[in-house]
Amino acid sequence: MTDRQFSLLIDGQPHSGAGSFDVVNPATGEPFARCPKADEALLNQAVAAARAAFPAWAARPAPERAALVERLADGIEARAGELAGLLTAEQGKPLDQAMYEVMGATFVLRAFAAMRVEDKVLRDEGGNQVIEHRTPLGVVAAIMPWNFPIILLMNKLGPALVTGNTMVAKPAPTTPLTTLAIGEIARDILPPGVLNIICDENDLGAALTSHSDVAKVAFTGSTATGIKVMQSGAAGLKRMTLELGGNDAAIVLDDVDPVEAARKIYGGAMANAGQICVAIKRAYVPAQMYDAFCDELARLARDAVVDDGDKQGAQIGPVQNRMQFDKIRALLDHARANGTILAGGTPLDRPGYFIPPTIVRDLDDDAPLVREEQFGPVLPVMRYDNIEEVIARANDSEHGLGGSVWGRDLSRATAVARQVNSGTVWVNQYLAIDANIPFRGAKMSGIGSELGEAGLHEYTQAHVINAVAFEAG
Ligand code: NAD
């Protein structure tokens, strides 16, 4: 156990919490640190602090707010090595990927610091001027999952702060520590109350999302929890962005080399041990190249270095928590009985939650591994015979987050991409997420946008001023 102490952040002050809980290193399965825990009274204090800080923060000129967001990015960058080490310890991802997440978080903050909400003149003719301007909403509750705890916080913090809102942030209970360490940095940069951080054991979400002084909920997590969040915010008609689960299909067209396509798709399925909302979660391949494609994927999976993220050379770390580990094991048991496992398939015989990259073929579309979001390093590969059929199969999902199409003929691949019903479809690439490009889910994968100008606007109320001259008579 580390003896490092972590604190909540409430009204600019460190707070030791109303109790504490263990944080487990998924590479060992053992606790390695204690995390302070809030209760409802501390949650109320955090919301009250954010509410009290709101008028002065909203009144500050946008360039000043943006400058402080930039300073936060600088502060995070200055401690990137330490933050990445902590992220690996609690989340499991290999150190280089943890560093990539921490540095990615600074890029997101800087991208939002460069954005502004501008007045829009909707009409200016015949003495009638109509202007739409945008005002901040108030206190934002930001709730994060455990797969990318830092970047998903910054996707919310950047636009919220730049547009003049204040925030109460709540990380997932299994990955709270790097967020608290960033709170230490923010404490010296942001005015008290502008950012508050509380932790829970999955027990304070509803109190936060239904709080009468919370104006907006920015939530990333599973679809099941997203539905609860929407219900609990309904009474207050809270503004919401819900970034939820996905079951992204990769459609391989018949004009690519199957071995090359397998190499590209492998990374999209296995990065972060498959625990990415927009990881490739099922692949559809023309029947004539099915064997070659599956065999190359299996070769890559067998060659992967699966190890503690702290170890030099590790490519795939453990699954983040016990519950997820058990869920993937159950999916593998079903896949073993109903399909063919070409590589992986069995957890490593060592402590921690290690599942090696696994390739499964010959499953039906109705197998749980194909229908459900596996959120782990396991890829099912299905064959198809014609393009209309495969588009229908890709769209036959309650989810619609991302997706990808792989083909040499770009216009044909793009035409297929247009028919995939999801928020984003990549062509010949994956995970091309960019702070300047909006990201959103279709169907049960979410509501509202994160990132880009659309993501910035989600933190504002549009306000129309429609004026004509006062005329006598
Ligand atoms: P989860 O839904 O279990 O938890 C997410 C967060 O919600 C946690 O902080 C949790 O404590 C909190 N929470 C739990 N109950 C709550 C309640 N009743 N009210 C409010 N908050 C509550 O999700 P997870 O298992 O941590 O994350 C994995 C899921 O997140 C996957 O489905 C993945 O696809 C999704 N995800 C989506 C995106 C996206 O951008 N669409 C990005 C990353 C992850």
Short mmCIF file of C-alpha atoms and ligand atoms in Angstrom, two decimals:
data_model
loop_
_atom_site.label_atom_id
_atom_site.label_comp_id
_atom_site.label_asym_id
_atom_site.label_seq_id
_atom_site.Cartn_x
_atom_site.Cartn_y
_atom_site.Cartn_z
CA MET A 1 0.00 0.00 0.00
CA THR A 2 1.20 3.47 -0.82
CA ASP A 3 1.19 5.91 2.07
CA ARG A 4 0.34 8.74 -0.29
CA GLN A 5 -2.73 10.59 0.96
CA PHE A 6 -5.43 11.69 -1.47
CA SER A 7 -8.02 14.41 -0.82
CA LEU A 8 -11.37 15.42 -2.22
CA LEU A 9 -11.50 18.98 -3.54
CA ILE A 10 -14.31 21.11 -2.13
CA ASP A 11 -14.38 24.90 -2.41
CA GLY A 12 -10.69 25.07 -3.17
CA GLN A 13 -9.74 23.08 -0.07
CA PRO A 14 -8.48 19.51 0.30
CA HIS A 15 -10.94 17.40 2.28
CA SER A 16 -10.23 14.01 3.85
CA GLY A 17 -13.80 12.79 3.27
CA ALA A 18 -16.40 11.09 5.42
CA GLY A 19 -14.66 7.73 5.15
CA SER A 20 -12.42 5.92 2.70
CA PHE A 21 -12.24 2.83 0.51
CA ASP A 22 -9.62 0.65 -1.16
CA VAL A 23 -8.43 1.18 -4.71
CA VAL A 24 -7.22 -2.04 -6.33
CA ASN A 25 -4.37 -2.39 -8.81
CA PRO A 26 -5.91 -4.60 -11.52
CA ALA A 27 -2.49 -6.05 -12.37
CA THR A 28 -2.30 -7.64 -8.91
CA GLY A 29 -5.92 -7.76 -7.78
CA GLU A 30 -4.70 -6.21 -4.51
CA PRO A 31 -5.51 -2.83 -2.93
CA PHE A 32 -2.68 -0.34 -3.27
CA ALA A 33 -4.17 2.93 -1.96
CA ARG A 34 -7.09 4.35 -0.01
CA CYS A 35 -9.46 6.88 -1.54
CA PRO A 36 -11.42 9.42 0.51
CA LYS A 37 -15.17 9.05 0.17
CA ALA A 38 -17.83 11.75 0.21
CA ASP A 39 -21.26 11.43 1.76
CA GLU A 40 -24.39 13.35 0.89
CA ALA A 41 -23.44 16.26 3.19
CA LEU A 42 -20.08 16.67 1.42
CA LEU A 43 -21.79 16.33 -1.95
CA ASN A 44 -24.11 19.18 -0.93
CA GLN A 45 -21.10 21.25 0.16
CA ALA A 46 -19.42 20.66 -3.19
CA VAL A 47 -22.53 21.70 -5.13
CA ALA A 48 -22.98 24.76 -2.88
CA ALA A 49 -19.34 25.77 -3.49
CA ALA A 50 -19.79 25.41 -7.25
CA ARG A 51 -22.98 27.43 -7.10
CA ALA A 52 -21.37 30.19 -5.04
CA ALA A 53 -18.39 30.38 -7.41
CA PHE A 54 -20.58 30.52 -10.52
CA PRO A 55 -21.54 34.25 -10.76
CA ALA A 56 -17.97 35.58 -10.51
CA TRP A 57 -16.58 32.88 -12.80
CA ALA A 58 -19.31 33.47 -15.40
CA ALA A 59 -18.70 37.23 -15.24
CA ARG A 60 -15.00 36.88 -15.90
CA PRO A 61 -13.99 37.65 -19.50
CA ALA A 62 -13.74 34.46 -21.57
CA PRO A 63 -10.03 35.01 -22.41
CA GLU A 64 -9.22 35.06 -18.68
CA ARG A 65 -11.09 31.83 -18.10
CA ALA A 66 -9.36 30.29 -21.10
CA ALA A 67 -5.96 31.39 -19.78
CA LEU A 68 -6.62 29.55 -16.50
CA VAL A 69 -7.68 26.43 -18.42
CA GLU A 70 -4.37 26.67 -20.31
CA ARG A 71 -2.51 26.96 -17.02
CA LEU A 72 -4.24 23.82 -15.83
CA ALA A 73 -3.02 22.05 -18.98
CA ASP A 74 0.52 23.32 -18.25
CA GLY A 75 0.28 22.10 -14.65
CA ILE A 76 -0.84 18.64 -15.77
CA GLU A 77 1.93 18.46 -18.36
CA ALA A 78 4.53 19.39 -15.74
CA ARG A 79 3.47 16.36 -13.66
CA ALA A 80 2.62 14.05 -16.58
CA GLY A 81 5.09 11.30 -15.63
CA GLU A 82 3.78 11.01 -12.08
CA LEU A 83 0.13 11.16 -13.23
CA ALA A 84 0.72 8.47 -15.87
CA GLY A 85 2.27 6.16 -13.28
CA LEU A 86 -0.72 6.60 -11.00
CA LEU A 87 -3.11 6.03 -13.89
CA THR A 88 -1.37 2.76 -14.77
CA ALA A 89 -1.54 1.63 -11.15
CA GLU A 90 -5.29 2.20 -10.84
CA GLN A 91 -6.50 1.66 -14.42
CA GLY A 92 -4.10 -1.02 -15.66
CA LYS A 93 -3.16 0.42 -19.07
CA PRO A 94 0.51 0.24 -20.08
CA LEU A 95 2.58 3.28 -19.08
CA ASP A 96 3.05 4.61 -22.61
CA GLN A 97 -0.73 4.53 -23.12
CA ALA A 98 -1.28 6.20 -19.74
CA MET A 99 1.13 8.94 -20.82
CA TYR A 100 -0.79 9.25 -24.08
CA GLU A 101 -4.02 9.72 -22.12
CA VAL A 102 -2.51 12.34 -19.80
CA MET A 103 -0.97 14.29 -22.68
CA GLY A 104 -4.19 13.88 -24.68
CA ALA A 105 -6.00 15.51 -21.75
CA THR A 106 -3.74 18.57 -22.06
CA PHE A 107 -4.45 18.76 -25.82
CA VAL A 108 -8.18 18.71 -25.11
CA LEU A 109 -7.91 21.50 -22.53
CA ARG A 110 -5.82 23.62 -24.89
CA ALA A 111 -8.19 23.03 -27.80
CA PHE A 112 -11.13 24.25 -25.72
CA ALA A 113 -9.11 27.18 -24.37
CA ALA A 114 -8.82 28.33 -27.99
CA MET A 115 -12.59 28.11 -28.63
CA ARG A 116 -15.15 30.85 -27.98
CA VAL A 117 -18.90 31.03 -28.15
CA GLU A 118 -19.72 33.94 -30.46
CA ASP A 119 -22.91 35.93 -30.88
CA LYS A 120 -24.74 34.92 -34.05
CA VAL A 121 -26.68 37.54 -35.99
CA LEU A 122 -29.78 35.74 -37.24
CA ARG A 123 -31.30 38.79 -38.94
CA ASP A 124 -30.30 42.40 -39.42
CA GLU A 125 -32.69 44.05 -41.87
CA GLY A 126 -35.48 46.63 -41.99
CA GLY A 127 -34.69 47.80 -38.45
CA ASN A 128 -35.06 44.30 -37.01
CA GLN A 129 -32.02 42.83 -35.35
CA VAL A 130 -32.12 39.26 -34.08
CA ILE A 131 -29.11 37.99 -32.19
CA GLU A 132 -28.56 34.61 -30.63
CA HIS A 133 -26.05 34.64 -27.85
CA ARG A 134 -25.08 31.98 -25.38
CA THR A 135 -24.85 32.05 -21.63
CA PRO A 136 -23.41 29.47 -19.24
CA LEU A 137 -25.80 27.12 -17.47
CA GLY A 138 -24.48 27.06 -13.88
CA VAL A 139 -23.24 24.02 -11.98
CA VAL A 140 -22.30 21.05 -14.16
CA ALA A 141 -22.13 17.54 -12.67
CA ALA A 142 -19.50 15.53 -14.55
CA ILE A 143 -19.57 11.74 -14.09
CA MET A 144 -16.86 9.56 -15.58
CA PRO A 145 -16.31 5.83 -16.23
CA TRP A 146 -13.11 3.90 -15.53
CA ASN A 147 -11.68 3.30 -18.99
CA PHE A 148 -10.33 6.81 -19.76
CA PRO A 149 -10.85 8.63 -16.48
CA ILE A 150 -8.71 11.66 -17.31
CA ILE A 151 -9.44 12.42 -20.93
CA LEU A 152 -13.18 11.95 -20.37
CA LEU A 153 -13.04 14.44 -17.50
CA MET A 154 -11.23 16.99 -19.68
CA ASN A 155 -13.76 16.57 -22.51
CA LYS A 156 -16.24 18.03 -19.99
CA LEU A 157 -14.09 20.36 -17.91
CA GLY A 158 -12.62 22.23 -20.91
CA PRO A 159 -15.91 23.34 -22.49
CA ALA A 160 -17.68 23.82 -19.13
CA LEU A 161 -15.05 26.18 -17.75
CA VAL A 162 -14.31 28.09 -20.94
CA THR A 163 -18.02 28.93 -21.33
CA GLY A 164 -18.32 30.07 -17.69
CA ASN A 165 -19.82 27.11 -15.82
CA THR A 166 -18.52 25.59 -12.60
CA MET A 167 -18.25 21.88 -11.92
CA VAL A 168 -18.62 19.04 -9.47
CA ALA A 169 -16.75 16.04 -10.90
CA LYS A 170 -17.18 12.43 -9.81
CA PRO A 171 -14.77 9.80 -11.10
CA ALA A 172 -15.62 6.08 -11.14
CA PRO A 173 -14.92 4.34 -7.81
CA THR A 174 -12.27 2.04 -9.30
CA THR A 175 -10.24 4.88 -10.92
CA PRO A 176 -10.50 7.97 -8.69
CA LEU A 177 -6.88 8.73 -7.78
CA THR A 178 -5.43 10.39 -10.88
CA THR A 179 -8.45 12.69 -10.90
CA LEU A 180 -7.76 13.63 -7.26
CA ALA A 181 -4.09 14.26 -8.13
CA ILE A 182 -5.24 16.62 -10.88
CA GLY A 183 -7.42 18.29 -8.25
CA GLU A 184 -4.22 19.10 -6.31
CA ILE A 185 -2.93 20.90 -9.40
CA ALA A 186 -6.23 22.69 -10.04
CA ARG A 187 -6.38 23.90 -6.42
CA ASP A 188 -3.44 26.23 -7.05
CA ILE A 189 -4.77 27.55 -10.35
CA LEU A 190 -8.57 27.83 -10.36
CA PRO A 191 -10.60 30.05 -8.01
CA PRO A 192 -12.18 28.11 -5.10
CA GLY A 193 -15.38 26.29 -6.04
CA VAL A 194 -14.88 26.40 -9.83
CA LEU A 195 -13.85 22.72 -9.82
CA ASN A 196 -14.87 20.39 -7.01
CA ILE A 197 -14.08 16.67 -6.96
CA ILE A 198 -15.93 14.11 -4.88
CA CYS A 199 -15.57 10.31 -4.82
CA ASP A 200 -18.10 7.63 -3.99
CA GLU A 201 -18.57 3.89 -4.10
CA ASN A 202 -21.26 4.01 -6.80
CA ASP A 203 -23.70 5.41 -4.25
CA LEU A 204 -23.82 9.19 -4.84
CA GLY A 205 -24.57 9.39 -8.57
CA ALA A 206 -28.32 9.74 -8.20
CA ALA A 207 -28.03 12.41 -5.48
CA LEU A 208 -25.72 14.39 -7.74
CA THR A 209 -27.75 14.11 -10.96
CA SER A 210 -31.03 14.97 -9.21
CA HIS A 211 -29.60 17.84 -7.12
CA SER A 212 -31.75 20.95 -7.53
CA ASP A 213 -28.69 23.21 -7.91
CA VAL A 214 -27.15 21.15 -10.71
CA ALA A 215 -28.07 22.67 -14.09
CA LYS A 216 -26.46 20.12 -16.37
CA VAL A 217 -25.27 16.55 -16.21
CA ALA A 218 -22.36 15.50 -18.43
CA PHE A 219 -22.24 11.72 -18.13
CA THR A 220 -20.07 9.08 -19.74
CA GLY A 221 -20.70 5.47 -18.85
CA SER A 222 -22.86 2.49 -19.66
CA THR A 223 -26.24 2.71 -21.35
CA ALA A 224 -27.93 1.11 -18.32
CA THR A 225 -26.63 3.82 -15.98
CA GLY A 226 -27.29 6.53 -18.59
CA ILE A 227 -30.98 5.62 -18.53
CA LYS A 228 -31.01 6.01 -14.73
CA VAL A 229 -29.25 9.37 -15.04
CA MET A 230 -31.85 10.59 -17.51
CA GLN A 231 -34.66 9.48 -15.23
CA SER A 232 -33.18 11.14 -12.18
CA GLY A 233 -32.61 14.44 -14.00
CA ALA A 234 -36.09 14.46 -15.55
CA ALA A 235 -37.88 16.17 -12.66
CA GLY A 236 -35.60 19.20 -12.97
CA LEU A 237 -35.51 19.02 -16.81
CA LYS A 238 -31.75 19.12 -16.53
CA ARG A 239 -29.60 19.61 -19.59
CA MET A 240 -27.83 16.35 -20.34
CA THR A 241 -25.12 14.93 -22.44
CA LEU A 242 -25.04 11.17 -22.23
CA GLU A 243 -22.08 9.41 -23.86
CA LEU A 244 -22.93 5.73 -23.51
CA GLY A 245 -22.01 2.26 -24.64
CA GLY A 246 -21.25 1.08 -28.15
CA ASN A 247 -20.97 -2.09 -30.19
CA ASP A 248 -19.01 -0.80 -33.17
CA ALA A 249 -18.91 -2.92 -36.31
CA ALA A 250 -15.96 -2.94 -38.69
CA ILE A 251 -17.06 -3.76 -42.25
CA VAL A 252 -14.25 -5.02 -44.47
CA LEU A 253 -14.92 -4.61 -48.19
CA ASP A 254 -13.77 -7.11 -50.79
CA ASP A 255 -11.16 -4.88 -52.47
CA VAL A 256 -8.64 -4.88 -49.58
CA ASP A 257 -5.89 -7.29 -48.75
CA PRO A 258 -7.24 -9.35 -45.81
CA VAL A 259 -3.87 -9.54 -44.05
CA GLU A 260 -3.35 -5.79 -44.19
CA ALA A 261 -6.93 -5.15 -43.09
CA ALA A 262 -6.53 -7.56 -40.16
CA ARG A 263 -3.45 -5.67 -38.99
CA LYS A 264 -5.26 -2.36 -39.01
CA ILE A 265 -8.39 -3.70 -37.34
CA TYR A 266 -6.50 -5.56 -34.62
CA GLY A 267 -5.31 -2.28 -33.04
CA GLY A 268 -8.83 -0.84 -33.08
CA ALA A 269 -10.14 -3.86 -31.19
CA MET A 270 -7.36 -4.38 -28.66
CA ALA A 271 -6.12 -0.90 -27.61
CA ASN A 272 -6.73 -0.26 -23.89
CA ALA A 273 -7.49 -4.01 -23.63
CA GLY A 274 -10.62 -3.38 -25.71
CA GLN A 275 -12.05 -1.09 -23.04
CA ILE A 276 -12.89 1.79 -25.33
CA CYS A 277 -16.41 2.95 -26.07
CA VAL A 278 -15.48 3.06 -29.78
CA ALA A 279 -13.27 -0.01 -29.89
CA ILE A 280 -14.02 -2.33 -32.81
CA LYS A 281 -16.32 -4.82 -31.10
CA ARG A 282 -17.34 -7.02 -34.06
CA ALA A 283 -15.84 -7.45 -37.53
CA TYR A 284 -17.64 -8.50 -40.73
CA VAL A 285 -15.51 -9.93 -43.52
CA PRO A 286 -16.36 -11.21 -47.05
CA ALA A 287 -16.62 -15.02 -47.11
CA GLN A 288 -13.74 -15.41 -49.63
CA MET A 289 -11.24 -13.72 -47.32
CA TYR A 290 -12.62 -14.91 -43.98
CA ASP A 291 -9.96 -17.54 -43.24
CA ALA A 292 -6.99 -15.35 -44.16
CA PHE A 293 -8.34 -12.43 -42.13
CA CYS A 294 -9.06 -14.55 -39.03
CA ASP A 295 -5.68 -16.29 -39.20
CA GLU A 296 -3.76 -13.01 -39.31
CA LEU A 297 -5.74 -11.63 -36.37
CA ALA A 298 -5.00 -14.80 -34.42
CA ARG A 299 -1.29 -14.52 -35.19
CA LEU A 300 -1.22 -10.93 -33.91
CA ALA A 301 -3.14 -11.93 -30.80
CA ARG A 302 -0.74 -14.78 -30.01
CA ASP A 303 2.27 -12.45 -30.42
CA ALA A 304 0.94 -9.73 -28.08
CA VAL A 305 2.81 -8.98 -24.85
CA VAL A 306 0.23 -9.11 -22.05
CA ASP A 307 1.63 -7.89 -18.76
CA ASP A 308 1.46 -5.46 -15.86
CA GLY A 309 1.20 -2.01 -17.46
CA ASP A 310 4.13 -0.96 -15.32
CA LYS A 311 6.44 -3.42 -17.10
CA GLN A 312 8.51 -2.18 -20.01
CA GLY A 313 7.19 -3.60 -23.28
CA ALA A 314 3.68 -4.48 -22.05
CA GLN A 315 1.21 -3.97 -24.90
CA ILE A 316 -1.97 -5.10 -23.21
CA GLY A 317 -2.62 -4.66 -19.52
CA PRO A 318 -5.26 -6.27 -17.32
CA VAL A 319 -8.99 -5.68 -17.55
CA GLN A 320 -9.75 -2.83 -15.17
CA ASN A 321 -11.90 -4.48 -12.50
CA ARG A 322 -13.19 -7.75 -11.20
CA MET A 323 -16.76 -7.24 -12.36
CA GLN A 324 -15.67 -6.61 -15.94
CA PHE A 325 -13.25 -9.55 -15.78
CA ASP A 326 -16.07 -11.87 -14.70
CA LYS A 327 -18.40 -10.53 -17.39
CA ILE A 328 -15.83 -11.21 -20.12
CA ARG A 329 -15.14 -14.70 -18.76
CA ALA A 330 -18.86 -15.51 -19.03
CA LEU A 331 -18.90 -14.26 -22.64
CA LEU A 332 -15.86 -16.43 -23.39
CA ASP A 333 -17.51 -19.52 -21.89
CA HIS A 334 -20.46 -19.05 -24.22
CA ALA A 335 -18.18 -18.36 -27.22
CA ARG A 336 -16.13 -21.49 -26.52
CA ALA A 337 -19.28 -23.62 -26.65
CA ASN A 338 -20.78 -21.94 -29.74
CA GLY A 339 -17.88 -20.78 -31.90
CA THR A 340 -14.17 -21.34 -32.53
CA ILE A 341 -11.58 -19.58 -30.39
CA LEU A 342 -8.48 -19.09 -32.53
CA ALA A 343 -6.28 -17.33 -29.97
CA GLY A 344 -6.54 -16.44 -26.28
CA GLY A 345 -9.82 -17.41 -24.65
CA THR A 346 -8.58 -18.19 -21.15
CA PRO A 347 -7.50 -15.76 -18.42
CA LEU A 348 -3.78 -15.86 -17.62
CA ASP A 349 -2.80 -18.05 -14.71
CA ARG A 350 -1.48 -15.27 -12.50
CA PRO A 351 -2.90 -12.74 -10.04
CA GLY A 352 -4.74 -9.78 -11.54
CA TYR A 353 -7.41 -9.55 -14.20
CA PHE A 354 -5.48 -10.58 -17.30
CA ILE A 355 -7.34 -11.76 -20.39
CA PRO A 356 -5.11 -12.25 -23.43
CA PRO A 357 -6.28 -10.88 -26.78
CA THR A 358 -8.86 -13.32 -28.04
CA ILE A 359 -10.14 -13.96 -31.57
CA VAL A 360 -13.39 -15.85 -32.04
CA ARG A 361 -14.87 -17.04 -35.33
CA ASP A 362 -17.98 -18.96 -36.46
CA LEU A 363 -20.38 -17.30 -34.01
CA ASP A 364 -23.99 -16.43 -34.91
CA ASP A 365 -25.04 -12.79 -34.85
CA ASP A 366 -27.21 -13.57 -31.85
CA ALA A 367 -24.33 -14.81 -29.67
CA PRO A 368 -23.93 -12.58 -26.59
CA LEU A 369 -20.35 -11.74 -27.63
CA VAL A 370 -21.72 -10.25 -30.87
CA ARG A 371 -24.90 -8.65 -29.52
CA GLU A 372 -23.61 -7.22 -26.24
CA GLU A 373 -20.84 -4.74 -25.57
CA GLN A 374 -17.96 -6.99 -24.43
CA PHE A 375 -15.66 -4.11 -23.38
CA GLY A 376 -12.57 -6.30 -23.29
CA PRO A 377 -9.81 -7.70 -25.52
CA VAL A 378 -12.05 -10.14 -27.37
CA LEU A 379 -13.05 -9.77 -31.03
CA PRO A 380 -15.70 -11.88 -32.79
CA VAL A 381 -15.33 -12.11 -36.59
CA MET A 382 -18.30 -12.92 -38.80
CA ARG A 383 -18.48 -13.67 -42.53
CA TYR A 384 -20.85 -12.06 -45.04
CA ASP A 385 -21.92 -12.59 -48.63
CA ASN A 386 -23.30 -9.28 -49.86
CA ILE A 387 -23.05 -5.66 -48.91
CA GLU A 388 -26.75 -4.90 -48.26
CA GLU A 389 -26.90 -7.86 -45.90
CA VAL A 390 -23.84 -6.77 -43.94
CA ILE A 391 -25.03 -3.18 -43.55
CA ALA A 392 -28.31 -4.49 -42.13
CA ARG A 393 -26.41 -6.76 -39.73
CA ALA A 394 -24.13 -3.93 -38.60
CA ASN A 395 -27.18 -1.74 -37.94
CA ASP A 396 -29.07 -4.49 -36.11
CA SER A 397 -27.95 -3.23 -32.70
CA GLU A 398 -29.44 -1.05 -30.01
CA HIS A 399 -26.14 0.84 -30.05
CA GLY A 400 -24.90 3.36 -32.59
CA LEU A 401 -21.73 4.94 -31.28
CA GLY A 402 -18.98 4.44 -33.88
CA GLY A 403 -18.10 2.06 -36.66
CA SER A 404 -15.63 1.65 -39.49
CA VAL A 405 -15.52 0.66 -43.15
CA TRP A 406 -12.34 -0.61 -44.80
CA GLY A 407 -11.95 -0.44 -48.58
CA ARG A 408 -9.57 0.65 -51.34
CA ASP A 409 -12.27 2.35 -53.38
CA LEU A 410 -12.81 5.36 -51.15
CA SER A 411 -16.06 6.51 -52.69
CA ARG A 412 -17.58 3.04 -52.39
CA ALA A 413 -16.35 2.71 -48.78
CA THR A 414 -17.74 6.17 -47.95
CA ALA A 415 -21.09 5.26 -49.54
CA VAL A 416 -21.26 2.21 -47.26
CA ALA A 417 -20.23 4.36 -44.25
CA ARG A 418 -23.16 6.70 -44.90
CA GLN A 419 -25.56 3.80 -44.39
CA VAL A 420 -24.18 2.78 -40.98
CA ASN A 421 -26.45 4.22 -38.32
CA SER A 422 -24.08 5.59 -35.71
CA GLY A 423 -22.69 8.91 -34.49
CA THR A 424 -19.31 8.48 -36.21
CA VAL A 425 -18.13 6.12 -38.93
CA TRP A 426 -14.45 6.04 -39.77
CA VAL A 427 -13.22 4.99 -43.20
CA ASN A 428 -9.86 3.17 -43.29
CA GLN A 429 -9.02 4.40 -39.78
CA TYR A 430 -10.34 4.06 -36.27
CA LEU A 431 -10.39 6.10 -33.05
CA ALA A 432 -9.72 9.32 -34.94
CA ILE A 433 -11.21 11.38 -32.11
CA ASP A 434 -10.26 15.04 -32.18
CA ALA A 435 -11.18 17.84 -29.76
CA ASN A 436 -12.34 19.95 -32.70
CA ILE A 437 -14.68 17.33 -34.18
CA PRO A 438 -18.00 16.60 -32.45
CA PHE A 439 -18.50 13.12 -31.09
CA ARG A 440 -21.91 11.67 -30.24
CA GLY A 441 -23.92 8.50 -30.06
CA ALA A 442 -26.97 7.48 -32.11
CA LYS A 443 -29.76 5.26 -30.75
CA MET A 444 -29.00 3.91 -27.24
CA SER A 445 -25.39 5.16 -27.41
CA GLY A 446 -26.24 8.62 -26.18
CA ILE A 447 -27.77 12.03 -26.38
CA GLY A 448 -26.00 15.29 -27.21
CA SER A 449 -22.45 15.95 -28.39
CA GLU A 450 -19.09 16.06 -26.76
CA LEU A 451 -16.10 17.88 -28.34
CA GLY A 452 -16.07 20.39 -31.19
CA GLU A 453 -18.21 23.51 -31.39
CA ALA A 454 -21.32 21.39 -30.85
CA GLY A 455 -19.76 20.06 -27.64
CA LEU A 456 -18.97 23.60 -26.50
CA HIS A 457 -22.55 24.72 -27.14
CA GLU A 458 -23.87 21.90 -24.95
CA TYR A 459 -22.62 23.89 -21.94
CA THR A 460 -24.63 26.99 -22.85
CA GLN A 461 -28.18 28.21 -23.07
CA ALA A 462 -28.96 29.81 -26.44
CA HIS A 463 -30.65 33.14 -25.84
CA VAL A 464 -32.36 35.09 -28.62
CA ILE A 465 -32.68 38.89 -28.51
CA ASN A 466 -35.17 40.07 -31.12
CA ALA A 467 -35.25 43.89 -31.29
CA VAL A 468 -36.95 46.59 -33.36
CA ALA A 469 -36.86 50.37 -32.85
CA PHE A 470 -39.43 51.94 -30.53
CA GLU A 471 -41.67 53.94 -32.81
CA ALA A 472 -44.13 56.61 -31.79
CA GLY A 473 -47.87 55.90 -32.34
P1 NAD B 1 -21.00 2.79 -15.40
O1 NAD B 1 -22.24 3.26 -16.10
O2 NAD B 1 -21.07 1.60 -14.54
O3 NAD B 1 -20.40 3.95 -14.49
C1 NAD B 1 -20.08 5.22 -15.00
C2 NAD B 1 -20.15 6.24 -13.87
O4 NAD B 1 -21.49 6.37 -13.40
C3 NAD B 1 -19.33 5.90 -12.64
O5 NAD B 1 -18.69 7.09 -12.16
C4 NAD B 1 -20.37 5.42 -11.64
O6 NAD B 1 -19.97 5.59 -10.29
C5 NAD B 1 -21.52 6.33 -11.98
N1 NAD B 1 -22.84 5.87 -11.54
C6 NAD B 1 -23.21 4.64 -11.13
N2 NAD B 1 -24.54 4.65 -10.82
C7 NAD B 1 -24.99 5.89 -11.06
C8 NAD B 1 -26.27 6.52 -10.97
N3 NAD B 1 -27.37 5.85 -10.58
N4 NAD B 1 -26.38 7.81 -11.31
C9 NAD B 1 -25.31 8.50 -11.73
N5 NAD B 1 -24.08 7.97 -11.85
C10 NAD B 1 -23.92 6.68 -11.52
O7 NAD B 1 -19.94 2.63 -16.58
P2 NAD B 1 -18.47 2.00 -16.49
O8 NAD B 1 -18.63 0.52 -16.33
O9 NAD B 1 -17.66 2.77 -15.52
O10 NAD B 1 -17.89 2.34 -17.95
C11 NAD B 1 -17.99 1.51 -19.06
C12 NAD B 1 -19.08 2.01 -20.00
O11 NAD B 1 -18.83 3.37 -20.39
C13 NAD B 1 -19.13 1.24 -21.31
O12 NAD B 1 -20.47 0.96 -21.63
C14 NAD B 1 -18.54 2.22 -22.33
O13 NAD B 1 -18.93 2.01 -23.66
C15 NAD B 1 -19.02 3.51 -21.81
N6 NAD B 1 -18.23 4.61 -22.34
C16 NAD B 1 -18.80 5.46 -23.25
C17 NAD B 1 -18.05 6.48 -23.81
C18 NAD B 1 -18.65 7.44 -24.81
O14 NAD B 1 -18.03 8.47 -25.07
N7 NAD B 1 -19.81 7.16 -25.37
C19 NAD B 1 -16.71 6.64 -23.45
C20 NAD B 1 -16.16 5.75 -22.52
C21 NAD B 1 -16.94 4.74 -21.97
#
